[in-house]
mmCIF file of C-alpha atoms in Angstrom:
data_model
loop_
_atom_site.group_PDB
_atom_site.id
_atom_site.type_symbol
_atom_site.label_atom_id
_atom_site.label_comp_id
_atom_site.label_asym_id
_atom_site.label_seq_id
_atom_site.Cartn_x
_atom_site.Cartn_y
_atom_site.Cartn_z
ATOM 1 C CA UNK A 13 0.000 0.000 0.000
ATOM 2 C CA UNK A 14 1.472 3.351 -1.102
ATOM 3 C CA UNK A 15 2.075 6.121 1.407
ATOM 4 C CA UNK A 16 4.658 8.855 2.341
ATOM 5 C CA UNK A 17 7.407 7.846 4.265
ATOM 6 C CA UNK A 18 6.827 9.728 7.326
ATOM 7 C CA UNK A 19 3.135 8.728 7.173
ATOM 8 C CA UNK A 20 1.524 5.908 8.986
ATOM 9 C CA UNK A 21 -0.944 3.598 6.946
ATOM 10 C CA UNK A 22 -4.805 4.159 7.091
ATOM 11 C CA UNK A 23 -6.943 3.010 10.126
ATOM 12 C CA UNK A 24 -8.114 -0.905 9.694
ATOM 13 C CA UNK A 25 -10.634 -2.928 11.640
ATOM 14 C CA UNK A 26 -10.067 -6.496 12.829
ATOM 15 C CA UNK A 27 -11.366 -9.198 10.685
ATOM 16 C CA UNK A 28 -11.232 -11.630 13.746
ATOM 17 C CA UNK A 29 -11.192 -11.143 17.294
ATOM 18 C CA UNK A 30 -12.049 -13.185 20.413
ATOM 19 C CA UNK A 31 -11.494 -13.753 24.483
ATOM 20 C CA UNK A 32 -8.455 -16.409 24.839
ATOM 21 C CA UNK A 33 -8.989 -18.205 28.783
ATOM 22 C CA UNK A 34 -5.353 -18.460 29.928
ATOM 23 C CA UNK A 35 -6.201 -20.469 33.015
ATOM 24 C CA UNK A 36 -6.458 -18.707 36.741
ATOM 25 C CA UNK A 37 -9.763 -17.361 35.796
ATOM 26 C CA UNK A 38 -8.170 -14.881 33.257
ATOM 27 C CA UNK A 39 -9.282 -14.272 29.790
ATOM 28 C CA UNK A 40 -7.316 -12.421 27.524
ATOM 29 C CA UNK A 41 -8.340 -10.328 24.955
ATOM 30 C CA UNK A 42 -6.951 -10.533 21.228
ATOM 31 C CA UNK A 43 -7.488 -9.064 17.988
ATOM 32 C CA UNK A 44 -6.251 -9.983 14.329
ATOM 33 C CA UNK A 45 -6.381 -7.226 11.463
ATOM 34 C CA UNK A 46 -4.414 -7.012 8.314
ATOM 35 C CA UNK A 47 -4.153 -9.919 5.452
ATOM 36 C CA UNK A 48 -5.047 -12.701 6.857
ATOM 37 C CA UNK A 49 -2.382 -14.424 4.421
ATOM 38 C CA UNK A 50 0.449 -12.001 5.619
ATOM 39 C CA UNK A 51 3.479 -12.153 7.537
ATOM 40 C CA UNK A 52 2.621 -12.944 11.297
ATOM 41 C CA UNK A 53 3.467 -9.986 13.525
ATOM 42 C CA UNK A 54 2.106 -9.628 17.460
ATOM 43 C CA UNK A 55 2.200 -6.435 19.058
ATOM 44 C CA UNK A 56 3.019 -6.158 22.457
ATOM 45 C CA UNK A 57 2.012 -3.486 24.185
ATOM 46 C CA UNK A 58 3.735 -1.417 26.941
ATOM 47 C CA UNK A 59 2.538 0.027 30.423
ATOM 48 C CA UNK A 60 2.713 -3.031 32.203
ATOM 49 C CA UNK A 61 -1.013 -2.284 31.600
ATOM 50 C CA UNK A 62 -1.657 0.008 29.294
ATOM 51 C CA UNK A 63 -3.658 -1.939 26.781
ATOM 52 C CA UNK A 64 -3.238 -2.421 23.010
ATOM 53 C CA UNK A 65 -4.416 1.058 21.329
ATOM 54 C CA UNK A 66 -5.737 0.860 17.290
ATOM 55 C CA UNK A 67 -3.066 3.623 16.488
ATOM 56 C CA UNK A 68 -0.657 0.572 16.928
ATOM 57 C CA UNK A 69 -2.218 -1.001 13.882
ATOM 58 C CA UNK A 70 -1.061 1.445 11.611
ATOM 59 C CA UNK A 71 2.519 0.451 11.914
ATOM 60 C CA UNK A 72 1.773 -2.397 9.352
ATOM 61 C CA UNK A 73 1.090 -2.481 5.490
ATOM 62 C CA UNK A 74 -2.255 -4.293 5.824
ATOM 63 C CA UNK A 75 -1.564 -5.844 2.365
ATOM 64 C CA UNK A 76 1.607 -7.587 3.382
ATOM 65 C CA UNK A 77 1.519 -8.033 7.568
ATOM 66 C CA UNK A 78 -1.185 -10.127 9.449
ATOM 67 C CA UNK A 79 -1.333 -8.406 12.729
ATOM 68 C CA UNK A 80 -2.406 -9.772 16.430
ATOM 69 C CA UNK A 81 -2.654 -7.721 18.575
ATOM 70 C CA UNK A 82 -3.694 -8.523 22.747
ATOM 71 C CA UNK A 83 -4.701 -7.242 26.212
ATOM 72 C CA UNK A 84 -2.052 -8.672 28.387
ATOM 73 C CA UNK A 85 -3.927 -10.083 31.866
ATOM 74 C CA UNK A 86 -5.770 -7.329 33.419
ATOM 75 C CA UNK A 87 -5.911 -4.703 31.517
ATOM 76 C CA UNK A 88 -7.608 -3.426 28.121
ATOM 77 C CA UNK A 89 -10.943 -5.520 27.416
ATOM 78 C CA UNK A 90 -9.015 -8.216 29.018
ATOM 79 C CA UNK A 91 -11.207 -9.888 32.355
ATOM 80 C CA UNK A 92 -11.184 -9.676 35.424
ATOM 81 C CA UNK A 93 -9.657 -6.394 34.885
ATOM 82 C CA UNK A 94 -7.193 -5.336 37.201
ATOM 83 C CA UNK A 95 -9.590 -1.983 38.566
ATOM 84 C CA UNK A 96 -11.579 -4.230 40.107
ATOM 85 C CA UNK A 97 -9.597 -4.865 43.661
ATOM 86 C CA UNK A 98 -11.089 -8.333 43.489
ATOM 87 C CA UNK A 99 -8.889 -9.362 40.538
ATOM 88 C CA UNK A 100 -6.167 -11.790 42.118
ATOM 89 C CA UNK A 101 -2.909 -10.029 40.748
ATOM 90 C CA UNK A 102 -0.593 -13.017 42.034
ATOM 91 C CA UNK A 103 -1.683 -14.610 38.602
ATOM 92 C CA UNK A 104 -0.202 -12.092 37.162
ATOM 93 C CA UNK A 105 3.507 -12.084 36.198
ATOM 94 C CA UNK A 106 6.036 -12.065 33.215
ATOM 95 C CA UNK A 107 6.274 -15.837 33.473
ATOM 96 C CA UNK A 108 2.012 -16.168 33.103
ATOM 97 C CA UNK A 109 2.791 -13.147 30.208
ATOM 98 C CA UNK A 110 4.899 -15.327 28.198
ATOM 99 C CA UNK A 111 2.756 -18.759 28.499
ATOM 100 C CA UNK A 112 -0.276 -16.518 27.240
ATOM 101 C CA UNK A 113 1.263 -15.346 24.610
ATOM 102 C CA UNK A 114 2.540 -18.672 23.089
ATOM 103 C CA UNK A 115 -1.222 -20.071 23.568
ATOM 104 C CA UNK A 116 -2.397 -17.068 21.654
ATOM 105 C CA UNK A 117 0.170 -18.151 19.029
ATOM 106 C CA UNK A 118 -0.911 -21.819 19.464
ATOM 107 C CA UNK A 119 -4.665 -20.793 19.299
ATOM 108 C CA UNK A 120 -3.642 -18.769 16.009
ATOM 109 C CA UNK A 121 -1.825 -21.898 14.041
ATOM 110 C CA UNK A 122 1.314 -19.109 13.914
ATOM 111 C CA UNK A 123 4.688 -20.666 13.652
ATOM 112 C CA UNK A 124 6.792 -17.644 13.916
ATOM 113 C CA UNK A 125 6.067 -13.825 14.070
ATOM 114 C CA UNK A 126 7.539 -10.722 14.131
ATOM 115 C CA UNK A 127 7.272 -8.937 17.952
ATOM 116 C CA UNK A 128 6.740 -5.124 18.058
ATOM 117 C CA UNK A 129 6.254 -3.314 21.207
ATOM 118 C CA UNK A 130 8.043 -0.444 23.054
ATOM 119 C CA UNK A 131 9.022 0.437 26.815
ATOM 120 C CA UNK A 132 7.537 -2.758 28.863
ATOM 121 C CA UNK A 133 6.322 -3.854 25.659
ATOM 122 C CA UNK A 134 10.442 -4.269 24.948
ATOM 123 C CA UNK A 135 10.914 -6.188 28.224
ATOM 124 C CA UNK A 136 8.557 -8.574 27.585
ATOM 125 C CA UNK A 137 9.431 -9.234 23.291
ATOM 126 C CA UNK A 138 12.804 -9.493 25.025
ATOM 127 C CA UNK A 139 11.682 -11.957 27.795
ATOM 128 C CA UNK A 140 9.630 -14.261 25.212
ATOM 129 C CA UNK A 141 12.045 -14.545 22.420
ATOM 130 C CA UNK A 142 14.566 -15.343 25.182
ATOM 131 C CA UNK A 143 12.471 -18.351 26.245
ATOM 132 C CA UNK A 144 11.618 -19.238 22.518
ATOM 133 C CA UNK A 145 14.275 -18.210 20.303
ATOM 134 C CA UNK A 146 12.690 -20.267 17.380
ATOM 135 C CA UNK A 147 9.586 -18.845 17.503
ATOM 136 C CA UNK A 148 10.575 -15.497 16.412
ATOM 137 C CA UNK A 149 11.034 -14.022 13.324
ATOM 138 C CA UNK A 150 12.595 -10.229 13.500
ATOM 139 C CA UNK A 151 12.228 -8.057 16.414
ATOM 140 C CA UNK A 152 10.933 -3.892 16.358
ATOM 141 C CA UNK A 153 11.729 -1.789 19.674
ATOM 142 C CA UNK A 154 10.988 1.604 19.904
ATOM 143 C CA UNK A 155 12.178 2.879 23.500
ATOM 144 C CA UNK A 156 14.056 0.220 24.619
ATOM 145 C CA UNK A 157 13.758 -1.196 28.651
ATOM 146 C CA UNK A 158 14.435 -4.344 30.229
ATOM 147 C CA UNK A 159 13.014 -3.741 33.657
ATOM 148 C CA UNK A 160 16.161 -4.033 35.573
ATOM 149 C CA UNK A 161 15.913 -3.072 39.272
ATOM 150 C CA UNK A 162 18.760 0.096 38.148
ATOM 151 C CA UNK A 163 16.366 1.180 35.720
ATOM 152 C CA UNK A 164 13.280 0.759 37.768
ATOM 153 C CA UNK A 165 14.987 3.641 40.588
ATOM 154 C CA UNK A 166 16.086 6.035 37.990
ATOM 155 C CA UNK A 167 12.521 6.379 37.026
ATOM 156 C CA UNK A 168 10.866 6.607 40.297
ATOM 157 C CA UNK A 169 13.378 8.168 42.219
ATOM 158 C CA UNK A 170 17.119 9.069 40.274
ATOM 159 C CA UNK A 171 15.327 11.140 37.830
ATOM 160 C CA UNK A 172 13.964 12.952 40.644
ATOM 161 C CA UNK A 173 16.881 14.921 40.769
ATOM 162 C CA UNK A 174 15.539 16.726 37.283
ATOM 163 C CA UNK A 175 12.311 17.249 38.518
ATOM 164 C CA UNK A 176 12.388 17.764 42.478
ATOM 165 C CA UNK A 177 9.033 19.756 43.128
ATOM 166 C CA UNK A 178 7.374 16.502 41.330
ATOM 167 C CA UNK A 179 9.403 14.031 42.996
ATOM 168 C CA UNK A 180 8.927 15.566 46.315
ATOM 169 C CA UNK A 181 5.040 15.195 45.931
ATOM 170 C CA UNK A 182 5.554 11.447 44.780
ATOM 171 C CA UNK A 183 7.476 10.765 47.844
ATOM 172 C CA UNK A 184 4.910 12.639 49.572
ATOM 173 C CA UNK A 185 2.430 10.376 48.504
ATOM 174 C CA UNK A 186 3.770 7.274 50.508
ATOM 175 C CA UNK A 187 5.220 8.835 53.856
ATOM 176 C CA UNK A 188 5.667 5.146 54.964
ATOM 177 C CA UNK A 189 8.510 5.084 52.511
ATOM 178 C CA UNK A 190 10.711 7.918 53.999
ATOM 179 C CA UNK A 191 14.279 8.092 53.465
ATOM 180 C CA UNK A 192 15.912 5.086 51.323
ATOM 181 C CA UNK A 193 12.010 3.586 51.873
ATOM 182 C CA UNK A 194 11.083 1.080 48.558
ATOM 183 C CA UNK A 195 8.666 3.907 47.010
ATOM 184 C CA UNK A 196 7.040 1.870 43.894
ATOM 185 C CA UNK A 197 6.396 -1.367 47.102
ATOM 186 C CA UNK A 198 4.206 1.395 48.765
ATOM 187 C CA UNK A 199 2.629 2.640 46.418
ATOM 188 C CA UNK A 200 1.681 -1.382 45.557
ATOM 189 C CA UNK A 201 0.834 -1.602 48.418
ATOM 190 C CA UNK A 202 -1.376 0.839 48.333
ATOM 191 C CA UNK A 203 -3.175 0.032 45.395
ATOM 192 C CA UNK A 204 -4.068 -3.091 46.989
ATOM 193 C CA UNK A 205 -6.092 -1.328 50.104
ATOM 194 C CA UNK A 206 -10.010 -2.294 50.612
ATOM 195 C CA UNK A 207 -10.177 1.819 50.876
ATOM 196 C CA UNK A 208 -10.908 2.946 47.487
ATOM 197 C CA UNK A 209 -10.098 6.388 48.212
ATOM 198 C CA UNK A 210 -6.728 5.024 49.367
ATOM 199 C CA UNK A 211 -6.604 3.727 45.752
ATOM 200 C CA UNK A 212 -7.805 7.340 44.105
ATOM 201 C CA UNK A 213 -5.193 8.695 45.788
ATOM 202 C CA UNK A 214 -2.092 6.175 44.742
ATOM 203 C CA UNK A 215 -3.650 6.459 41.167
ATOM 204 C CA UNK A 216 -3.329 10.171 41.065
ATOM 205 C CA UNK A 217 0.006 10.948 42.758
ATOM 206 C CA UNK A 218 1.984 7.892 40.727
ATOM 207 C CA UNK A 219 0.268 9.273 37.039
ATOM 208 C CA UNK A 220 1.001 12.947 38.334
ATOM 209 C CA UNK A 221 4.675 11.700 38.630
ATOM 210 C CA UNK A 222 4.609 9.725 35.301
ATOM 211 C CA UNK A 223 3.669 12.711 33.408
ATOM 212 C CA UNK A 224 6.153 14.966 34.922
ATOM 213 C CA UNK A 225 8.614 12.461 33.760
ATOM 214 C CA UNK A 226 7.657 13.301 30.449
ATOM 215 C CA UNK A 227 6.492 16.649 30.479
ATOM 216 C CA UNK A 228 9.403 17.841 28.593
ATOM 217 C CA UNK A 229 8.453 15.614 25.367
ATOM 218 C CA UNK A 230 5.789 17.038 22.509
ATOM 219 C CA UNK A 231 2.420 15.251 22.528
ATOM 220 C CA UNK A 232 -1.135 16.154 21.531
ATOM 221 C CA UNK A 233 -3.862 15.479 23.354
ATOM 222 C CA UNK A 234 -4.567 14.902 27.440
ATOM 223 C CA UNK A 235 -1.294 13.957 29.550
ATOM 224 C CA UNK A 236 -0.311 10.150 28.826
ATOM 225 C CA UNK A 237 -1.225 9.177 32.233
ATOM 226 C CA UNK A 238 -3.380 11.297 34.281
ATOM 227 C CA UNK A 239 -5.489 11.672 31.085
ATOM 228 C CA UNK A 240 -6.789 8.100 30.682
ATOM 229 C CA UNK A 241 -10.463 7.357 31.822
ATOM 230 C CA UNK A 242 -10.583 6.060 35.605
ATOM 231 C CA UNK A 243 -10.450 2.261 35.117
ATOM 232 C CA UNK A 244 -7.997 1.584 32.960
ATOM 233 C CA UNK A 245 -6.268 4.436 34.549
ATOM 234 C CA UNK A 246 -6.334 2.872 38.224
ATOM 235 C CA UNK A 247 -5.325 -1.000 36.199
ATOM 236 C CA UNK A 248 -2.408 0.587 35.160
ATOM 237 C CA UNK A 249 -1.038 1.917 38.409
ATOM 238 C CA UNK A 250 -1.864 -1.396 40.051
ATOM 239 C CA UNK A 251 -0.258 -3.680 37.247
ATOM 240 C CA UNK A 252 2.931 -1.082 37.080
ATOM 241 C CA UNK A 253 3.385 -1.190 40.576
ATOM 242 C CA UNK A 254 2.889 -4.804 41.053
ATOM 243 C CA UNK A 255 5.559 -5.743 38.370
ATOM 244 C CA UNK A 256 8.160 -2.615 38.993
ATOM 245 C CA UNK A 257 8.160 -3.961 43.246
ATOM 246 C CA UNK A 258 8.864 -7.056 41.923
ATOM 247 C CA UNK A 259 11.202 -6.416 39.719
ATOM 248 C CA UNK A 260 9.438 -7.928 36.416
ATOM 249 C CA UNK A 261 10.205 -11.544 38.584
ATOM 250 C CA UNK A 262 13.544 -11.107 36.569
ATOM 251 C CA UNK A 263 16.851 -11.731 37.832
ATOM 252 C CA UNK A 264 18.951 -8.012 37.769
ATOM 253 C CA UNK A 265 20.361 -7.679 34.294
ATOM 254 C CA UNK A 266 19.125 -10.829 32.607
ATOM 255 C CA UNK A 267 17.906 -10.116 29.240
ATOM 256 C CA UNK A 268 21.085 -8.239 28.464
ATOM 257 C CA UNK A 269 23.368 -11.129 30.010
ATOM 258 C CA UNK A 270 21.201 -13.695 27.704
ATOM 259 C CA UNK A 271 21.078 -11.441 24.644
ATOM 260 C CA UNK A 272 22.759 -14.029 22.778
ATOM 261 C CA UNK A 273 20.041 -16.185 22.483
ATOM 262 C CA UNK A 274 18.555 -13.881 20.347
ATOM 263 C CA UNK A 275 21.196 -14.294 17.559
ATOM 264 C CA UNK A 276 19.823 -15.021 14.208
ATOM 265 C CA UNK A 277 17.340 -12.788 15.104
ATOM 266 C CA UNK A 278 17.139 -9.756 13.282
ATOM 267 C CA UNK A 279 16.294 -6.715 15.364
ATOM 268 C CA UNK A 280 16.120 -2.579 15.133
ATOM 269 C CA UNK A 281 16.053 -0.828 17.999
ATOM 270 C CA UNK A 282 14.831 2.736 18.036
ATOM 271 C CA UNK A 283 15.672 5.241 21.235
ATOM 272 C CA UNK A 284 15.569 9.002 21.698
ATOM 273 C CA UNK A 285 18.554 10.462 22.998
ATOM 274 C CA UNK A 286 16.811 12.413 25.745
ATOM 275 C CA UNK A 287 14.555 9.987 26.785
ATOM 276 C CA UNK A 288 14.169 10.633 30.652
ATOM 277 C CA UNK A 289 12.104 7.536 31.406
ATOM 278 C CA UNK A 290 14.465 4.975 30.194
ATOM 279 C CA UNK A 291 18.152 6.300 29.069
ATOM 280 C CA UNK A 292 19.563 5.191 26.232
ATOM 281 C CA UNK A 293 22.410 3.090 27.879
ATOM 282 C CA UNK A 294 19.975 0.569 28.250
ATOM 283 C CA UNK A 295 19.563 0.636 24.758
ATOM 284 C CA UNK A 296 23.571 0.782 23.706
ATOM 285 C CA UNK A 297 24.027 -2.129 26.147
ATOM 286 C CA UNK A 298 21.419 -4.366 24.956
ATOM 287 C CA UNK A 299 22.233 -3.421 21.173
ATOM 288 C CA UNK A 300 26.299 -4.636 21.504
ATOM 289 C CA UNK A 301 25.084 -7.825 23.454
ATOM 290 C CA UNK A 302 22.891 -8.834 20.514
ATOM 291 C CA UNK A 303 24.489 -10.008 17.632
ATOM 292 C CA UNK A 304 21.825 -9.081 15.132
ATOM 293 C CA UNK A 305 20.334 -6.045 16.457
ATOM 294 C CA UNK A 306 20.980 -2.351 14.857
ATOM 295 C CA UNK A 307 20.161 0.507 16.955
ATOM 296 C CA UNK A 308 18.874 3.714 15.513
ATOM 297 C CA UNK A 309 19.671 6.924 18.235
ATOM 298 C CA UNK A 310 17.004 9.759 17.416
ATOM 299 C CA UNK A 311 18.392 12.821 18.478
ATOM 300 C CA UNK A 312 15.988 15.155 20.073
ATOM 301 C CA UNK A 313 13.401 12.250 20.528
ATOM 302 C CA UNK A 314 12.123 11.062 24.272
ATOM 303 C CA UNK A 315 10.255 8.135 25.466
ATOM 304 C CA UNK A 316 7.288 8.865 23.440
ATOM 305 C CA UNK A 317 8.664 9.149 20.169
ATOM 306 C CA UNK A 318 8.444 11.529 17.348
ATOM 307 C CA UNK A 319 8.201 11.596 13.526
ATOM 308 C CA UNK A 320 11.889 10.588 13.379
ATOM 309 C CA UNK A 321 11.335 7.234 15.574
ATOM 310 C CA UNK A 322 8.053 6.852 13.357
ATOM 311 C CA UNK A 323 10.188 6.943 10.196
ATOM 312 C CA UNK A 324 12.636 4.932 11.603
ATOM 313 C CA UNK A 325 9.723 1.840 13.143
ATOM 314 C CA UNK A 326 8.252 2.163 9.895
ATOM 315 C CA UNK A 327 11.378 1.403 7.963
ATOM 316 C CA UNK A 328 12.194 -1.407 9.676
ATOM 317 C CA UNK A 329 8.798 -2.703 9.370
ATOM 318 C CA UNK A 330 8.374 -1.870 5.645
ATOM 319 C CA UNK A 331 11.777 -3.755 5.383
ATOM 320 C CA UNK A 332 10.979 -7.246 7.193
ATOM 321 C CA UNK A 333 7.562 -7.274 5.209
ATOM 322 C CA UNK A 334 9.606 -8.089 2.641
ATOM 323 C CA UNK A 335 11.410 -11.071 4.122
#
């Protein structure tokens, strides 16, 4: 399908869609758009929590990609959802992640598939084609994390030092943590109370911090966090905090120490230079442990992107279509 370089393709609709039960009473949510005889390509999408968004579809030449797209566990149209304070969250972990997403690939007769996703998104593509290697094709990362416990105090307390009067309100938030006090275990903590204006509160003070974070990029539209309707705005904190205090269950610095069983994988990794949220070393580390992987610095970009990093994902997706 024709289109200007810099220019996404045309909104699409799903041609197939459906609620895939994962076991522990979850059902996951999944989606599948595109030409049904294209190349395979799941998109994974970041947060933890966020949801899968339609804008993601647009990535893909619907002629030449068949794209699946899915609600990880809690989250999205994805049940029980993760607002509710019923939903059991100890069911919900990079390990049960992974398993899902190889049933959805089961459940989808898919033998291999290209992953796309950014920021979490990254940590779990990472995490999976880790695991299984031969069920990957090529590999698209724009903002580039791996969840390590470094990176998980830069952004909720080294990064702090750029914006204090925020910080100091997000420290505010969860007194409990003083000091040295673990402030992303409070604030999970937190979002776990039977006081729902306990929860309000968490909700409000960790998005208020989130978009400070980035309130130095260019976006339209209402701030990334505080601006997303209540629900999947309180899932989000809850599912964020629950994987950031536990460090994604990942041992510190594992996907970069096992980057090499991603070789024969070809990947493109795409990161802004001033990207607060997640710096670039993470990026320049992972991109000399893997073999195959090219990484594409955008100068002037930040965590959320740009029309350089679009060029760039687009590129790279334009160019595995092909293969």
């Amino acid at each position: 399908m024709d289109r200007e370089p810099d220019e996404k393709y045309p909104p699409i609709e799903p041609y197939e869609q459906g609620m895939l039960d994962v076991g522990d009473g979850n059902l996951v949510h999944w989606e599948v758009c595109g030409n049904p005889d294209g190349k395979p390509a799941l998109v994974v999408h970041g947060g933890p929590g966020s949801g899968c968004g339609a804008h993601t579809r647009q990535y893909f030449d619907p002629d030449r990609y068949r794209v699946v797209l899915f609600d990880q566990r809690g989250c999205g149209r994805s049940t029980p959802h993760a607002s509710d304070p019923a939903a059991d969250m100890r069911h919900n972990t990079t390990a049960h992640l992974i398993a899902d997403m190889e049933r959805l690939r089961v459940r989808l007769g898919i033998e291999k598939w290209l992953l796309y996703g950014g920021s979490w998104g990254s940590t779990l593509i990472l995490a999976y084609a880790e695991e299984h290697p031969e069920r990957v094709s090529e590999i698209v990362i724009p903002a580039v994390t791996t969840t390590r416990r470094s990176e998980i105090d830069w952004l909720y307390r080294g990064v702090g030092k750029i914006f204090p009067e925020a910080w100091d309100l997000f420290r505010a938030g969860v007194p409990e943590a003083a000091g040295d006090g673990d402030l992303v275990a409070a604030y999970a903590r937190r979002m776990e109370s039977p006081d729902a204006a306990v929860r309000a509160k968490a909700t409000a003070d960790w998005c208020a911090w989130e978009d400070a974070v980035l309130s130095q990029e260019t976006y339209s539209g209402p701030p990334p966090y505080s601006g997303r309707p209540g629900g999947a705005r309180q899932a989000l904190v809850r599912i964020c905090s629950h994987y950031f205090s536990h460090g994604a269950w990942l041992e510190e610095g594992q996907l970069i120490r096992n980057a090499g069983r991603l070789a024969g994988i070809p990947g493109v990794l795409v990161h802004g230079r001033f990207d607060l949220g997640g710096p670039l070393i993470t990026a320049w580390e992972l991109a000399k442990a893997w073999p195959d992987a090219e990484l594409t610095v955008i100068d002037g970009a930040g965590h959320l992107g740009g029309p350089a990093t679009t060029r760039a994902v687009l590129e790279a997706l334009d160019r595995f279509a092909a293969q």
